Short mmCIF file of N, CA and C in Angstrom, two decimals:
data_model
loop_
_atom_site.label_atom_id
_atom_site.label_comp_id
_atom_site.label_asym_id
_atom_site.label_seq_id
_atom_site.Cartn_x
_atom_site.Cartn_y
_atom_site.Cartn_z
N UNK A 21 10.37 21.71 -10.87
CA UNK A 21 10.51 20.76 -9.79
C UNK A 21 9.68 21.20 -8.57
N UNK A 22 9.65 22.66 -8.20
CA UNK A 22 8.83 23.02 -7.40
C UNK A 22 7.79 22.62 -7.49
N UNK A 23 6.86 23.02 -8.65
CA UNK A 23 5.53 22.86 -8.66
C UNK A 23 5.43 20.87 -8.58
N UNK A 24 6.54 20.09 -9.29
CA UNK A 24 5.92 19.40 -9.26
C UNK A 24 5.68 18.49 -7.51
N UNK A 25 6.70 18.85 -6.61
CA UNK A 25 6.68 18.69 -5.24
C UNK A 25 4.81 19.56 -4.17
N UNK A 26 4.57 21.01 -4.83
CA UNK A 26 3.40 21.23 -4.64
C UNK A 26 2.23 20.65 -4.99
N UNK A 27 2.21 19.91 -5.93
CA UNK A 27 1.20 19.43 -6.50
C UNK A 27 0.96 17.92 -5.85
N UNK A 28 2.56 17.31 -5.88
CA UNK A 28 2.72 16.12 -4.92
C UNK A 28 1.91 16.17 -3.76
N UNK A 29 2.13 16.82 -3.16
CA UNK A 29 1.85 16.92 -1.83
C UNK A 29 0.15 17.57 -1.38
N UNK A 30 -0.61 17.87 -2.56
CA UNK A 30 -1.87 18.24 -2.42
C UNK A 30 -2.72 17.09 -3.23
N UNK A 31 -1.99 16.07 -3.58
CA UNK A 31 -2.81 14.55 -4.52
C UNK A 31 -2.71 13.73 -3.31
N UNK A 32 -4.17 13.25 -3.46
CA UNK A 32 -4.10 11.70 -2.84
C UNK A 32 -3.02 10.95 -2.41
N UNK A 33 -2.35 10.35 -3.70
CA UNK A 33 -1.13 9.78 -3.64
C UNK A 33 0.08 10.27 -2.70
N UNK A 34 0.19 11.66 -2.88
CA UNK A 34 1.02 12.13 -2.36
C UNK A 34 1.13 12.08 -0.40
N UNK A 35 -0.08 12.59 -0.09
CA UNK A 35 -0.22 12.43 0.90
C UNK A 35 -0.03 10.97 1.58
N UNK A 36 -0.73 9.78 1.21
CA UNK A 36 -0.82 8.58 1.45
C UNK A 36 0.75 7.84 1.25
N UNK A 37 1.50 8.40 0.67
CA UNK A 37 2.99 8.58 0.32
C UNK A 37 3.68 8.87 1.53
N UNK A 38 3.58 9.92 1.67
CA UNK A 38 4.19 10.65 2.83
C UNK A 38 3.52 10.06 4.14
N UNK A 39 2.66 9.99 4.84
CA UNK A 39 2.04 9.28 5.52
C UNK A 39 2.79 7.99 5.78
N UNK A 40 2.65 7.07 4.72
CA UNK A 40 3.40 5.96 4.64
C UNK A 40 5.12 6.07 5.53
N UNK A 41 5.42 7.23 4.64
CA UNK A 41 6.81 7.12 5.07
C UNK A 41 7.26 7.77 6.32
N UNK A 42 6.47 8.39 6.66
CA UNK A 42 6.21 8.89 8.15
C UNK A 42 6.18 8.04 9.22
N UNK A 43 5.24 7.13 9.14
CA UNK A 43 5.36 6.08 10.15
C UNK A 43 6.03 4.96 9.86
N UNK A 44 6.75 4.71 8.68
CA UNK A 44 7.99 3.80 8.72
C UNK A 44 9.33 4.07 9.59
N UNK A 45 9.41 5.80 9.27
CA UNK A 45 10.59 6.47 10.05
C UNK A 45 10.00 6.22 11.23
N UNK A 46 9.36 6.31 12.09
CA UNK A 46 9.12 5.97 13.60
C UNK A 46 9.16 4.85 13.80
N UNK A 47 8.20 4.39 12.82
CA UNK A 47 8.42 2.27 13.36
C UNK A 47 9.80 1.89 13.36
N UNK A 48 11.12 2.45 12.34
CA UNK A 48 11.95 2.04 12.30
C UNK A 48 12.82 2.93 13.53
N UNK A 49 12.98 3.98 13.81
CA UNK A 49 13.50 4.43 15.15
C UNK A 49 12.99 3.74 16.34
N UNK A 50 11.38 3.64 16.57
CA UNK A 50 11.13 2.80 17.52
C UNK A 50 11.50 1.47 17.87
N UNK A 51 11.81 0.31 16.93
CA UNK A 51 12.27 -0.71 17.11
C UNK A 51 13.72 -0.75 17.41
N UNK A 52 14.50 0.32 16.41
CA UNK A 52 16.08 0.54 17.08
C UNK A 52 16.56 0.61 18.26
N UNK A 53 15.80 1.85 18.49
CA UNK A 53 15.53 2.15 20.49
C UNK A 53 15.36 0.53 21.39
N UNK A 54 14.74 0.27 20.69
CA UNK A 54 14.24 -0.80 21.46
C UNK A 54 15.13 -2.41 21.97
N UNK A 55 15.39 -2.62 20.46
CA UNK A 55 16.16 -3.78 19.90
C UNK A 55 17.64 -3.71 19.09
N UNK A 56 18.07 -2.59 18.91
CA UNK A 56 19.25 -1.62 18.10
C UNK A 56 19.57 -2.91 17.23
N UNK A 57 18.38 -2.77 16.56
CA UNK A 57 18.51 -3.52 15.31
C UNK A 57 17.60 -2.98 14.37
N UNK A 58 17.39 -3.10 12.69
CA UNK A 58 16.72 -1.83 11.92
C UNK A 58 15.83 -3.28 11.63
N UNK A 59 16.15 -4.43 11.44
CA UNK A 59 14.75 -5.38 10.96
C UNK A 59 13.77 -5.25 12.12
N UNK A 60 13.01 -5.35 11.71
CA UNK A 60 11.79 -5.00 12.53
C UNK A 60 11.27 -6.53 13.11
N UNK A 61 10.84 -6.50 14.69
CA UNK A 61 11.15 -7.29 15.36
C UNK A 61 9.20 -8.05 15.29
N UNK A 62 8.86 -8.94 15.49
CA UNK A 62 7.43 -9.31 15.90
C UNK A 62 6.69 -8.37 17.03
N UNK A 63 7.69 -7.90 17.88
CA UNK A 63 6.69 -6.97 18.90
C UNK A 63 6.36 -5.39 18.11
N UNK A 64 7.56 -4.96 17.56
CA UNK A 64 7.05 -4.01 16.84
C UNK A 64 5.53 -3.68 15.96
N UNK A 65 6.12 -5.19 14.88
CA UNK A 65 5.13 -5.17 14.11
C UNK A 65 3.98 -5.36 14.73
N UNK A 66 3.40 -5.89 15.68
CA UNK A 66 2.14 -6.47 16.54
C UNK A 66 1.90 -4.61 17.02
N UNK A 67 2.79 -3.89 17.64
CA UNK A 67 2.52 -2.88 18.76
C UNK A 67 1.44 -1.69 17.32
N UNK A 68 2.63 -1.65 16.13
CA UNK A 68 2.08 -0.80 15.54
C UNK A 68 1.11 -1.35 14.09
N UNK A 69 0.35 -2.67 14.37
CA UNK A 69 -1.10 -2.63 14.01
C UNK A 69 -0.45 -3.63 12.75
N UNK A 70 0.56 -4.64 12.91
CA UNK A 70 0.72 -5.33 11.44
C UNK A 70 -0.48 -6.10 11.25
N UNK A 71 -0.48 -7.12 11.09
CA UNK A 71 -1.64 -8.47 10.89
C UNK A 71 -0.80 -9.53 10.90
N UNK A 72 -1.62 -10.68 11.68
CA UNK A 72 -1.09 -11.77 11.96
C UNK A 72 -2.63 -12.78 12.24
N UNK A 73 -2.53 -13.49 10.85
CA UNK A 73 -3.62 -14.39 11.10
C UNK A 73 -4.44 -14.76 12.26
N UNK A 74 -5.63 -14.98 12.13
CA UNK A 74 -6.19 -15.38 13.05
C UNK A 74 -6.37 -14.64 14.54
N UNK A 75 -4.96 -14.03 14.64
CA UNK A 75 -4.78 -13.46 16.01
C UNK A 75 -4.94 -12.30 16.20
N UNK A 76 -4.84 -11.45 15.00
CA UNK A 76 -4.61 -9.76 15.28
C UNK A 76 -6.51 -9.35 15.86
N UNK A 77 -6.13 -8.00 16.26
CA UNK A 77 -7.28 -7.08 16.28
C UNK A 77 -8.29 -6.77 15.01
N UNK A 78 -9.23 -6.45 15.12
CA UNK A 78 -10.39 -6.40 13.95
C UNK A 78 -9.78 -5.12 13.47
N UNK A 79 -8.84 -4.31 13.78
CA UNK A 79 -8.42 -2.63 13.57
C UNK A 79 -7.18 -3.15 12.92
N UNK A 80 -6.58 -4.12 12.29
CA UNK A 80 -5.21 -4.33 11.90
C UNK A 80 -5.57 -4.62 10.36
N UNK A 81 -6.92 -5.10 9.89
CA UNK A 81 -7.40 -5.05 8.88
C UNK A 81 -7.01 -3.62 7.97
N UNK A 82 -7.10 -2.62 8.60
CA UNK A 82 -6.80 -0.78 8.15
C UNK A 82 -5.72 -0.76 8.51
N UNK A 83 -4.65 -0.74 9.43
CA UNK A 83 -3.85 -0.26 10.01
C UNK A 83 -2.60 -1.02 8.64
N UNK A 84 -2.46 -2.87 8.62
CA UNK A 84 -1.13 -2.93 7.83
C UNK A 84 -1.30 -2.30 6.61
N UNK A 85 -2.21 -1.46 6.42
CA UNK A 85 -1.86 -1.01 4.66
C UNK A 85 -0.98 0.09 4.79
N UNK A 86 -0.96 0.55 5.93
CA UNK A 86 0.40 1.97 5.86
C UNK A 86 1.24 1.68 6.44
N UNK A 87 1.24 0.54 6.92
CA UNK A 87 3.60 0.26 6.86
C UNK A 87 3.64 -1.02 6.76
N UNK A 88 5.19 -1.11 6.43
CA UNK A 88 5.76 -1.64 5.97
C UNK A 88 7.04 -2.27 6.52
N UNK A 89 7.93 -3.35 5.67
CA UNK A 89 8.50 -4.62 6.43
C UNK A 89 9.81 -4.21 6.38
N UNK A 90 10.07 -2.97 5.01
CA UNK A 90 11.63 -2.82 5.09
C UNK A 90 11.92 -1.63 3.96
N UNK A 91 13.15 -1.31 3.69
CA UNK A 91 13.12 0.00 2.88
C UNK A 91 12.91 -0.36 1.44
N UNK A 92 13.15 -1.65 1.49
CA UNK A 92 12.96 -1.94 0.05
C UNK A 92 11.45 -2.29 -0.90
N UNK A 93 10.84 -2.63 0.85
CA UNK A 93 9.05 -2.63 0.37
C UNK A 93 8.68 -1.29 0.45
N UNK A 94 8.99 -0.48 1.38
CA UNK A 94 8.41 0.73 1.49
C UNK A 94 8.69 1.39 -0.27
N UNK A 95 10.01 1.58 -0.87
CA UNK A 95 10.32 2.46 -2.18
C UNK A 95 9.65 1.39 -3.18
N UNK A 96 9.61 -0.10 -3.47
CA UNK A 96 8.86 -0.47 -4.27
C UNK A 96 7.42 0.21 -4.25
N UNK A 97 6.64 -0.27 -3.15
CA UNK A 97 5.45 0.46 -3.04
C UNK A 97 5.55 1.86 -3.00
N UNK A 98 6.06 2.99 -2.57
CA UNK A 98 5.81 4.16 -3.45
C UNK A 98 6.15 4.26 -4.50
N UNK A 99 6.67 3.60 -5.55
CA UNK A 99 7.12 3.96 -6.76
C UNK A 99 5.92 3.41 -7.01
N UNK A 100 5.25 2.12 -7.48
CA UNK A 100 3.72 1.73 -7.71
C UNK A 100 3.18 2.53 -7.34
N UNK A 101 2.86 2.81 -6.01
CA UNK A 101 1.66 3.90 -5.62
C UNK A 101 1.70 5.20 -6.38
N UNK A 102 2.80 5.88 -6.53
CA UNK A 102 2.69 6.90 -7.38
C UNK A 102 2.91 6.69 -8.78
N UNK A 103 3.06 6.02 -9.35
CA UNK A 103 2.73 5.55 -10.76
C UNK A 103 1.45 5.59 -11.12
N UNK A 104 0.91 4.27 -9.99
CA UNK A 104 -0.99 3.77 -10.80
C UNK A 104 -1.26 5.05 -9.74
N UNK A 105 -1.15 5.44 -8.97
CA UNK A 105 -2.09 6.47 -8.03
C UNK A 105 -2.16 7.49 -8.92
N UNK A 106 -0.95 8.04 -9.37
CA UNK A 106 -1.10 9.76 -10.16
C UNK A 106 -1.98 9.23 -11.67
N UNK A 107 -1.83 8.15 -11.91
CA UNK A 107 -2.79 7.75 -13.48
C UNK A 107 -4.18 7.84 -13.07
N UNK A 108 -4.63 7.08 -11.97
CA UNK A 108 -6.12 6.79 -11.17
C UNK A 108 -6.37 8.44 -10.79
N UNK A 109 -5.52 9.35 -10.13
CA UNK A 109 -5.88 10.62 -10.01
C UNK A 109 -5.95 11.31 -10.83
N UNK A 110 -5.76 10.88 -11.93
CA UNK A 110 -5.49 11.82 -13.52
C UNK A 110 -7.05 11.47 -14.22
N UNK A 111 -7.53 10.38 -14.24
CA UNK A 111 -8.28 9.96 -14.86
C UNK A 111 -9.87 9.46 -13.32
N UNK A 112 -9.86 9.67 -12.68
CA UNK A 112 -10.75 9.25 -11.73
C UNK A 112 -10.66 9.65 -10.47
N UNK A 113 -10.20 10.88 -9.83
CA UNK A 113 -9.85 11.25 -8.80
C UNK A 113 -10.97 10.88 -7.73
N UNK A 114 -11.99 11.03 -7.88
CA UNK A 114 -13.17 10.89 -6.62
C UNK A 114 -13.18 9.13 -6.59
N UNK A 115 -12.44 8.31 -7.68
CA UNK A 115 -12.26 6.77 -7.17
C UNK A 115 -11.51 6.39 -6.38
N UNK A 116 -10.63 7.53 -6.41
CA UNK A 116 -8.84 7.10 -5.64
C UNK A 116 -9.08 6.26 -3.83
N UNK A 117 -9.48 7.46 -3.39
CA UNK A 117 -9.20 7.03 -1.98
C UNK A 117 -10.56 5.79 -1.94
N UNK A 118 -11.35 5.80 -2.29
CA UNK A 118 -12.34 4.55 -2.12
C UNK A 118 -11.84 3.64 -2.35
N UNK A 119 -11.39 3.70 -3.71
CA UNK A 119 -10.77 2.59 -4.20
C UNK A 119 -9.41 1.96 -2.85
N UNK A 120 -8.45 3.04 -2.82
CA UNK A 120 -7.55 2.54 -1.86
C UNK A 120 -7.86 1.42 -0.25
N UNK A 121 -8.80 2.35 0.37
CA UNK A 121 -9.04 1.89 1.12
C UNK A 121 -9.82 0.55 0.83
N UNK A 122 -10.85 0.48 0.22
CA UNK A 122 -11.73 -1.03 0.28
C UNK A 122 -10.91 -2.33 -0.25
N UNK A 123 -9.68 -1.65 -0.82
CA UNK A 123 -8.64 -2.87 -1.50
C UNK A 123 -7.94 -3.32 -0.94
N UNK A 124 -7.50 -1.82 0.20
CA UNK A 124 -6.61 -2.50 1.26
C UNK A 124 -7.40 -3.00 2.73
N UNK A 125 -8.51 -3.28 2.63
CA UNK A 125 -9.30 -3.82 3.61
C UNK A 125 -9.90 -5.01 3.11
N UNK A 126 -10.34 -5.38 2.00
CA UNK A 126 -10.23 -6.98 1.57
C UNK A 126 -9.33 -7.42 1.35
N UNK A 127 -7.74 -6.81 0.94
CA UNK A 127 -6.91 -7.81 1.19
C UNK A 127 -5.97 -7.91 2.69
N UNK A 128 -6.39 -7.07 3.58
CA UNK A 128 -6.51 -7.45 5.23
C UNK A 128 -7.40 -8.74 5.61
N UNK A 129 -8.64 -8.50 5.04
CA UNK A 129 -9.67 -9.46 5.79
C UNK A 129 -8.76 -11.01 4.80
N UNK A 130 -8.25 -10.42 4.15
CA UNK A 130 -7.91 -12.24 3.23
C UNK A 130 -6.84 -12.56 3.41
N UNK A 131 -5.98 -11.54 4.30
CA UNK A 131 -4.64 -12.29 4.56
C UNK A 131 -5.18 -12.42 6.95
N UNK A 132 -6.30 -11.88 6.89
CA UNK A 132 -6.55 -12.50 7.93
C UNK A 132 -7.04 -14.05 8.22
N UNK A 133 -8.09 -14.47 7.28
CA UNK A 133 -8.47 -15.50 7.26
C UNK A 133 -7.51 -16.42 6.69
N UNK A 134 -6.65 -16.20 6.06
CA UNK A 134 -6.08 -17.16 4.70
C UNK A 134 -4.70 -16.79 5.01
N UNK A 135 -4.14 -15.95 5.46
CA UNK A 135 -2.39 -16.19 5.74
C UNK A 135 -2.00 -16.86 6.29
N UNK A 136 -0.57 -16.66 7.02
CA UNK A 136 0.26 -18.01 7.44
C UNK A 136 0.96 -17.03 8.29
N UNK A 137 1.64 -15.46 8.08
CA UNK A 137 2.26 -15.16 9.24
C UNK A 137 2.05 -13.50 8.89
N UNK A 138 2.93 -12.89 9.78
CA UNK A 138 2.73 -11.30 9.80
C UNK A 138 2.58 -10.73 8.62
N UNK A 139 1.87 -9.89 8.35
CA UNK A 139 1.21 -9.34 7.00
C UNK A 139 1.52 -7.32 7.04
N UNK A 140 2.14 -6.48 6.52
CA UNK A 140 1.79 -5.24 6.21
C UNK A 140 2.12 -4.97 4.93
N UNK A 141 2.04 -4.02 4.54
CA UNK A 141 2.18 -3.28 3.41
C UNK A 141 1.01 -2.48 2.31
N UNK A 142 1.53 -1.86 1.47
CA UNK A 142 0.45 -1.58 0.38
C UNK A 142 0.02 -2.11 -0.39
N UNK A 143 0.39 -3.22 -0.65
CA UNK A 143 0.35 -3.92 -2.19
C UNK A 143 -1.05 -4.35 -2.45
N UNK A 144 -2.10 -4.76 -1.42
CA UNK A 144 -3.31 -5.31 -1.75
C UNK A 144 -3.75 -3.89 -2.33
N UNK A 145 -3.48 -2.57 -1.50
CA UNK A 145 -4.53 -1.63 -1.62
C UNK A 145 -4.17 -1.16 -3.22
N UNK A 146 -2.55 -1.42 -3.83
CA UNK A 146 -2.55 -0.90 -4.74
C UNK A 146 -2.83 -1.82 -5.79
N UNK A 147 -2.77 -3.18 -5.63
CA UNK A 147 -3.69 -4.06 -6.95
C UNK A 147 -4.58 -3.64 -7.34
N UNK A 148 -5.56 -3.42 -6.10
CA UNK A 148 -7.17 -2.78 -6.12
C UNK A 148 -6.98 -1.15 -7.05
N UNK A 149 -6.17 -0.73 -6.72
CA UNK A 149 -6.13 0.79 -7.96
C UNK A 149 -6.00 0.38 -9.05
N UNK A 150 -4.90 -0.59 -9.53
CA UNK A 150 -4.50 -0.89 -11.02
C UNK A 150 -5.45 -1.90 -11.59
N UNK A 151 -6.74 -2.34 -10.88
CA UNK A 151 -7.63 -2.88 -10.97
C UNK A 151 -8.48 -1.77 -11.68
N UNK A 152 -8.84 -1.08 -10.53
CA UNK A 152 -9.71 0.38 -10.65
C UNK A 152 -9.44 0.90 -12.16
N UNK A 153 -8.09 1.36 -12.15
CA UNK A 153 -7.80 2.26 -13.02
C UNK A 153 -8.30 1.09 -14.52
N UNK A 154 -7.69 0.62 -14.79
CA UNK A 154 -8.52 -0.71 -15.76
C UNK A 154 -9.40 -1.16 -16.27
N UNK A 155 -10.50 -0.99 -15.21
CA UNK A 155 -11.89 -0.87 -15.25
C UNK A 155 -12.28 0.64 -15.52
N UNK A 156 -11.75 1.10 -15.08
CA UNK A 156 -12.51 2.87 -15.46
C UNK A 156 -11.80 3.53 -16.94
N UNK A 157 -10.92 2.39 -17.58
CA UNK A 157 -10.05 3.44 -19.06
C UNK A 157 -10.00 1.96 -19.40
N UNK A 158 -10.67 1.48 -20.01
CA UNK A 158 -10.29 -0.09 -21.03
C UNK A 158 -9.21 0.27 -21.60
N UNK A 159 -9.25 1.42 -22.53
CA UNK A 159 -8.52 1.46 -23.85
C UNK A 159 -7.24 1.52 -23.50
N UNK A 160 -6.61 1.07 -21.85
CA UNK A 160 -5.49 0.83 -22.01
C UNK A 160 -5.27 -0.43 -21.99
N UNK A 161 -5.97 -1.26 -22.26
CA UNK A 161 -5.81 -2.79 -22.55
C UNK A 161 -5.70 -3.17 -24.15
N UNK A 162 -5.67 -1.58 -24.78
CA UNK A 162 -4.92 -2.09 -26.25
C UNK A 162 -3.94 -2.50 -26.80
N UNK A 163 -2.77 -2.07 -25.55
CA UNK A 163 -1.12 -2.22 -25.92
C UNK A 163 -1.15 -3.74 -25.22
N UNK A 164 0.07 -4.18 -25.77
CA UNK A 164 0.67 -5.79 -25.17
C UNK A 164 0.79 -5.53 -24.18
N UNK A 165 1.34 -4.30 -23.63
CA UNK A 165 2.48 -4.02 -22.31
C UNK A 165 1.17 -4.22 -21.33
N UNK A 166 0.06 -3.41 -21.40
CA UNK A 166 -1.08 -3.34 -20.41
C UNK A 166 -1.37 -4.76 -20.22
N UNK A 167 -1.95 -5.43 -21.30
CA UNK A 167 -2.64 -6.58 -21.35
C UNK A 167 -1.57 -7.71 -20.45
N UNK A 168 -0.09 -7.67 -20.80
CA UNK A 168 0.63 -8.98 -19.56
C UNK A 168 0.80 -7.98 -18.79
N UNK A 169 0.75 -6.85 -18.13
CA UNK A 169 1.17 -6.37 -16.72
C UNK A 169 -0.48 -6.52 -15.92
N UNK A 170 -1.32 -6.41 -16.97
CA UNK A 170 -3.14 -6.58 -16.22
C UNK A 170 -2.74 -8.28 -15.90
N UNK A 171 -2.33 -8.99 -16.76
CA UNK A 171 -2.19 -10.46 -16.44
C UNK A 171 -1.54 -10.86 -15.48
N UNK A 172 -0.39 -10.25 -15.01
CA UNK A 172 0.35 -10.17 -14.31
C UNK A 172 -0.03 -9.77 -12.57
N UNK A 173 -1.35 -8.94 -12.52
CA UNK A 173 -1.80 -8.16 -11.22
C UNK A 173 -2.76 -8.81 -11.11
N UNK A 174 -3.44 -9.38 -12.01
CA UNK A 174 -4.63 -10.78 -11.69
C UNK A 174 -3.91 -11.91 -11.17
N UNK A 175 -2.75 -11.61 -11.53
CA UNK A 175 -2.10 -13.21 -10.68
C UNK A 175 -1.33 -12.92 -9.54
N UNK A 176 -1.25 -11.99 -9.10
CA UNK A 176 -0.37 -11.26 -7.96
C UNK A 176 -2.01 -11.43 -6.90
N UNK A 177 -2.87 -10.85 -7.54
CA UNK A 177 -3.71 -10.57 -6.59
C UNK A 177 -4.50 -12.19 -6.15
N UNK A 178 -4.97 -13.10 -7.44
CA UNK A 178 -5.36 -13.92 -6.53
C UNK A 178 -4.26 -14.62 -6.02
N UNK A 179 -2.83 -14.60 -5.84
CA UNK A 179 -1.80 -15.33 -5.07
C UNK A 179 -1.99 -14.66 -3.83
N UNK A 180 -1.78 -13.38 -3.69
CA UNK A 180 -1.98 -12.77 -2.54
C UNK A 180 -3.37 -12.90 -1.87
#
């Protein structure tokens, strides 16, 4: 268990993990303080870089891919992130963080142009990995399970 917490914490994933959950714990103390309420309020989300069509800053494009709307998006998305992240780091490590970032910055710029209301989370950046990872190992598109969960993230992604 040790090692596997050391090893955590020196992967991509891991870090971008922790990170994540780092500034959820503040966003979520900060809004308490504020509003002593744990849903997170529109000023919050605006102060610490969400996205909001049309209106946000050109810097909110980067910023909503590391937090998040609630505890239940935050543990979905690390359980994905460290799933496809530790596979993408297993098999393609120098793709990881490229990959992360440019996925979660076209699907900023597309929920800038094309959304409807406040936008954060990981999920664009991690389509773009289970994309990645897909493209860089076909041969996991031999099993059924790959082939409807790949079907499945092609339709997540162009919905999103």
């Amino acid at each position: 268990m040790k090692k596997y917490f050391s090893n955590f914490f020196k992967s991509w994933t891991g870090k971008i993990i922790t990170l994540n959950t780092i500034i959820f714990a503040i966003m979520s103390l900060y809004n308490y303080m504020q509003v002593k309420q744990w849903e997170f309020t529109e000023q919050t989300l605006s102060q610490f870089g969400a996205i909001h069509p049309h209106e946000s800053s050109w810097y909110t494009v980067v910023t909503m891919m590391f937090l998040h709307g609630g505890l239940a998006h935050i543990v979905c998305n690390s359980i994905s992130l460290n799933s496809i992240g530790s596979a993408l780091e297993k098999h393609a490590k120098n793709w990881f963080l490229p990959t992360y970032i440019v996925s979660g910055i076209i699907s900023g710029v597309t929920v800038y142009f094309y959304g409807s209301d406040w936008t954060v989370g990981a999920s664009g950046a991690i389509c773009g990995m289970w994309a990645m990872l897909i493209v860089y190992n076909m041969k996991y598109l031999r099993s059924k399970f790959m082939i409807v969960a790949t079907m499945i993230d092609l339709s997540l992604l162009i919905y999103i």
